[in-house]
Amino acid sequence: MDRTIAPEYQQAQGVELKFPKEIQLQNGVMLYHFDEVKDESVKLEVSWGAGTKYQSKILQSAFTNKLLLSGTAHKTAQEISEEIDFYGGYFQKNIDKDHAGLTIYGLTETIQPIFQIVMNALQYCVVPEAELQKEVDIALNGFRIESEKVKTLCQRKFGQLLFGADSPYGMVAEESDFHSIKREDLVDYLRTHYWENQPTLFLCGKVDDDFIQELQRWSAGFDQLKKESVVQLDKQEVGVIHQEQEGAIQSAIRIGRQMFDKKHPDYFSFQLLNTIFGGYFGSRLMANIREDKGYTYGIGAGLAVLEDASYFFVSTEVGVDVRTKAIDEVFHEIERLQNEPISEEELDRVKNYMYGEFLRQSDGPLAMMECFKNIHFNKLPLSYYNDFFRAIQETSSKKLQELAKKYLKKEELIVVSVG
Amino acid sequence: MIDLERFELKNGLRVIFHQDTTSPIAVVNLMYDVGARDEDPNRTGFAHLFEHLMFGGSANIPNYDSPLQEAGGECNAFTNNDITNYYDTLPVQNLETAFWLESDRMLELAFTPKSLEVQRSVVIEEFKQRYLNQPYGDVWLELRPLIYRSHPYQWATIGKNIEHIAEASMEEVKDFFYRHYGPQNAVLVVGGNTTLEEVKRLSEKWFGDIPQREKYERQIEPEPPQTEFRSKVIQRDVPANAIYMAFRMGNRMSDEHYLGDLTSDILSAGTSSRMYNELVVRTRLFSNISAYITAGWEDGLFVVSGQLSDGVSREQAEEAIWVELKKMLDPMKDPKELMKVKNKFKTSKIFSEQSLMNRVLKVAFFELMGTLDQIDDELNRYDAITEQQLQAFAVKTFRKENNSTLFVEKTNG
């Protein structure tokens, strides 16, 4: 048997996604339900347009989200938590720049009582002052720890330079902001962006009709339309910015620029380019800066898409003594993509890897629901993943070179390092 | 009941097949019976360094990752004090690719100087990034030797210090491979939409001709029971003082593991837990507090750790934790408290088992621990726990003579 010869393998043919059923509840509230689940697990995500971009005061959105289940006139946060726990339920609070809400986990037989407890707590939440103080202390402690890490400091600076320090997408809190947040700010935001705002529901699991009826009744309480807010973008900064950090043994580096959204004609091909460049373990960046030079434990690149903006980024932490060398190598790899065609062998390998990734990312009901949420929130067609697959198949080495020349110009990138 | 078929090859390799017809992805998991506990005390961090080297090319295949990516696959690995685990996930039609790759590196690593040189640097960067450059990053490097005076658990997987890794030689690397990496020291678990016949065929084809090496007989003296309180203070550039209290308890296979697990849930899981409500919410002595178990295969630890709020003294903090621990010796006021942690376990178990990778990993753990026949008993073991048993666990475990405490003092400026 010749062990040097690889066994035959097959290429994936496409993506087989299943989508949830669309159910319209009261007042236009939409429920997306995936019920082909082979066990008793039930996951319900309730999402509002209540992310940080909507706030009128810094930290307002984040703290309102933290305090969603902080207590009513009749129950303390602990009591609410006890009741949910008794049913074996879990809940998570979710927040990003665009969306905010709750996720509830339970079983077919317990999801209804868990839902009732959670939503009762949300609807009658009084935001107790003591709870706010406690959350401020905890968050401030976490903030201080994070502020010692070069990676965090670099991420913050990168965001500020990319979107502007005053922009909802680039804004960063300071310690003093934690002391300025008031209970009234949260009571206000809870009303305007949760109670008087329209949620969307994503439900994964087997549930009985009673539970759907429960959701119908609950949705009747929302008679407002969805809140809208669009972030205006400024021109980004470019150039090289370094912030010394005394005593640091690693430097964090972020390189990037504003980019396009998922509907842009170059989006799919750019994702292929990005994967080759820095999107998987065998990427150009990893092969050079980690596996060849040993400068880092990890380096990667990606395209992050928000509701109103997007950005391309390279991110890593390297030994302080090799910071400038590492940055040089990143630009060297960009130049290679611009000047040397990618071989068919490498191109095929990365395409195959990406086809495998599509399978991994759509494996099972929870993963399929995440794919659907992506389509839903970004207003993409249902054919999106198959379009993506086909576009990867059809993208040539020549096209990738053009994209590298068009979008990865050194003078259009910002380079930020801390440490 | 988890669907399992088990067989052994002549060279001692244990193979287990778990069929799952619902996923397009297959998981191939190879767990080796070697961890940080098997290292020479003057050459620590080796098992983990070796894990990195396993991706540097084998005798017949110069690069591990590329052929796997070509077949739409992805791989990763982890090392802990007890074992080293490698796993590949790939479209099930391409299962054979994973067998080819895993078997070749079990047969023979490429042992190139370049690979050793690079992975040494990478691991040193990992040491810095995760342990030295993070607030509280080196806590366990300080706490372990306080608890374990003779046992290999006294050092962490990353190693005692950077020098051990920097000085590793090729000879030592080769020696480590032949001593620990062989079919007789490994468990292969395959999960996915394939058949037992196919798994047997591929196992025999690719692993069958790997020679059996000498079975590694682990001879580690158990750490004697602790008989006196131990304490240490370290100064670090951190934003808040922190405390870490460790208590000796039974290993992963013992009854105490389950008792300790539920006890830690009662004390600190979620916002209805005792320590959270007393120490974070009501008295505000801590900004966060956590109780957890380490589940070591040789020996277990029950740990309470937390960050002190500004102005709280070490004495106040320690005293407050002891009060909560001692309360576990008393009968529970509310029977719902035990019910709730059992119900939460049920829910989380169902969610966890959705992942094929989680199921496959669990099978590998149980087989290597020698307790595969107990794999379906977990729920019953938790369900059967009584208040009296929890009280007895608390009496035995939460004693000053059984405790090692590390205090992290923040330096000014």
PDB file of N, CA and C in Angstrom, chain B residues 13 26 28-29 66 96 114 170 209 212 238 271 315 320 347 372 381 392:
ATOM      1  N   LEU B  13      -5.118  -1.169  18.881  1.00  0.00           N
ATOM      2  CA  LEU B  13      -5.920   0.041  18.699  1.00  0.00           C
ATOM      3  C   LEU B  13      -7.397  -0.254  18.997  1.00  0.00           C
ATOM      4  N   ALA B  26     -18.827  13.867   8.986  1.00  0.00           N
ATOM      5  CA  ALA B  26     -18.334  12.800   9.858  1.00  0.00           C
ATOM      6  C   ALA B  26     -17.257  13.350  10.770  1.00  0.00           C
ATOM      7  N   VAL B  28     -13.853  12.194  13.009  1.00  0.00           N
ATOM      8  CA  VAL B  28     -12.852  11.168  13.318  1.00  0.00           C
ATOM      9  C   VAL B  28     -12.016  11.691  14.467  1.00  0.00           C
ATOM     10  N   ASN B  29     -12.058  11.001  15.588  1.00  0.00           N
ATOM     11  CA  ASN B  29     -11.431  11.489  16.810  1.00  0.00           C
ATOM     12  C   ASN B  29     -10.408  10.478  17.325  1.00  0.00           C
ATOM     13  N   SER B  66      -3.261  20.489   4.475  1.00  0.00           N
ATOM     14  CA  SER B  66      -3.679  20.692   3.080  1.00  0.00           C
ATOM     15  C   SER B  66      -4.520  19.565   2.494  1.00  0.00           C
ATOM     16  N   GLU B  96     -12.301   8.437   4.270  1.00  0.00           N
ATOM     17  CA  GLU B  96     -11.027   7.730   4.137  1.00  0.00           C
ATOM     18  C   GLU B  96      -9.829   8.675   4.245  1.00  0.00           C
ATOM     19  N   LYS B 114      12.977  22.124  11.051  1.00  0.00           N
ATOM     20  CA  LYS B 114      12.220  23.367  10.827  1.00  0.00           C
ATOM     21  C   LYS B 114      10.918  23.350  11.634  1.00  0.00           C
ATOM     22  N   MET B 170      15.505  17.589  19.464  1.00  0.00           N
ATOM     23  CA  MET B 170      14.898  16.636  18.541  1.00  0.00           C
ATOM     24  C   MET B 170      14.940  15.225  19.123  1.00  0.00           C
ATOM     25  N   ASP B 209      -1.510  -2.099   9.812  1.00  0.00           N
ATOM     26  CA  ASP B 209      -0.096  -2.467   9.709  1.00  0.00           C
ATOM     27  C   ASP B 209       0.824  -1.607  10.585  1.00  0.00           C
ATOM     28  N   GLN B 212       2.667  -2.519  16.841  1.00  0.00           N
ATOM     29  CA  GLN B 212       2.394  -2.243  18.238  1.00  0.00           C
ATOM     30  C   GLN B 212       3.698  -1.808  18.893  1.00  0.00           C
ATOM     31  N   VAL B 238      -2.840  43.870  38.132  1.00  0.00           N
ATOM     32  CA  VAL B 238      -4.228  43.535  37.797  1.00  0.00           C
ATOM     33  C   VAL B 238      -5.136  44.618  38.365  1.00  0.00           C
ATOM     34  N   THR B 271     -27.827  33.164  37.966  1.00  0.00           N
ATOM     35  CA  THR B 271     -28.151  34.267  38.862  1.00  0.00           C
ATOM     36  C   THR B 271     -29.100  33.879  39.990  1.00  0.00           C
ATOM     37  N   GLU B 315      -9.296  39.083  54.397  1.00  0.00           N
ATOM     38  CA  GLU B 315      -9.938  38.350  55.496  1.00  0.00           C
ATOM     39  C   GLU B 315     -11.448  38.320  55.317  1.00  0.00           C
ATOM     40  N   ALA B 320     -16.229  35.273  54.075  1.00  0.00           N
ATOM     41  CA  ALA B 320     -17.533  35.204  53.401  1.00  0.00           C
ATOM     42  C   ALA B 320     -17.667  33.922  52.580  1.00  0.00           C
ATOM     43  N   THR B 347     -31.566  19.615  30.797  1.00  0.00           N
ATOM     44  CA  THR B 347     -31.702  20.475  29.618  1.00  0.00           C
ATOM     45  C   THR B 347     -30.361  20.622  28.898  1.00  0.00           C
ATOM     46  N   LEU B 372     -16.486   2.861  29.603  1.00  0.00           N
ATOM     47  CA  LEU B 372     -17.432   2.986  28.490  1.00  0.00           C
ATOM     48  C   LEU B 372     -18.808   2.409  28.840  1.00  0.00           C
ATOM     49  N   ARG B 381     -26.945   9.041  37.507  1.00  0.00           N
ATOM     50  CA  ARG B 381     -26.026   9.359  38.603  1.00  0.00           C
ATOM     51  C   ARG B 381     -26.358  10.716  39.213  1.00  0.00           C
ATOM     52  N   ALA B 392     -22.679  15.243  53.166  1.00  0.00           N
ATOM     53  CA  ALA B 392     -21.497  14.442  53.514  1.00  0.00           C
ATOM     54  C   ALA B 392     -20.285  14.888  52.698  1.00  0.00           C
TER      55      ALA B 392
END
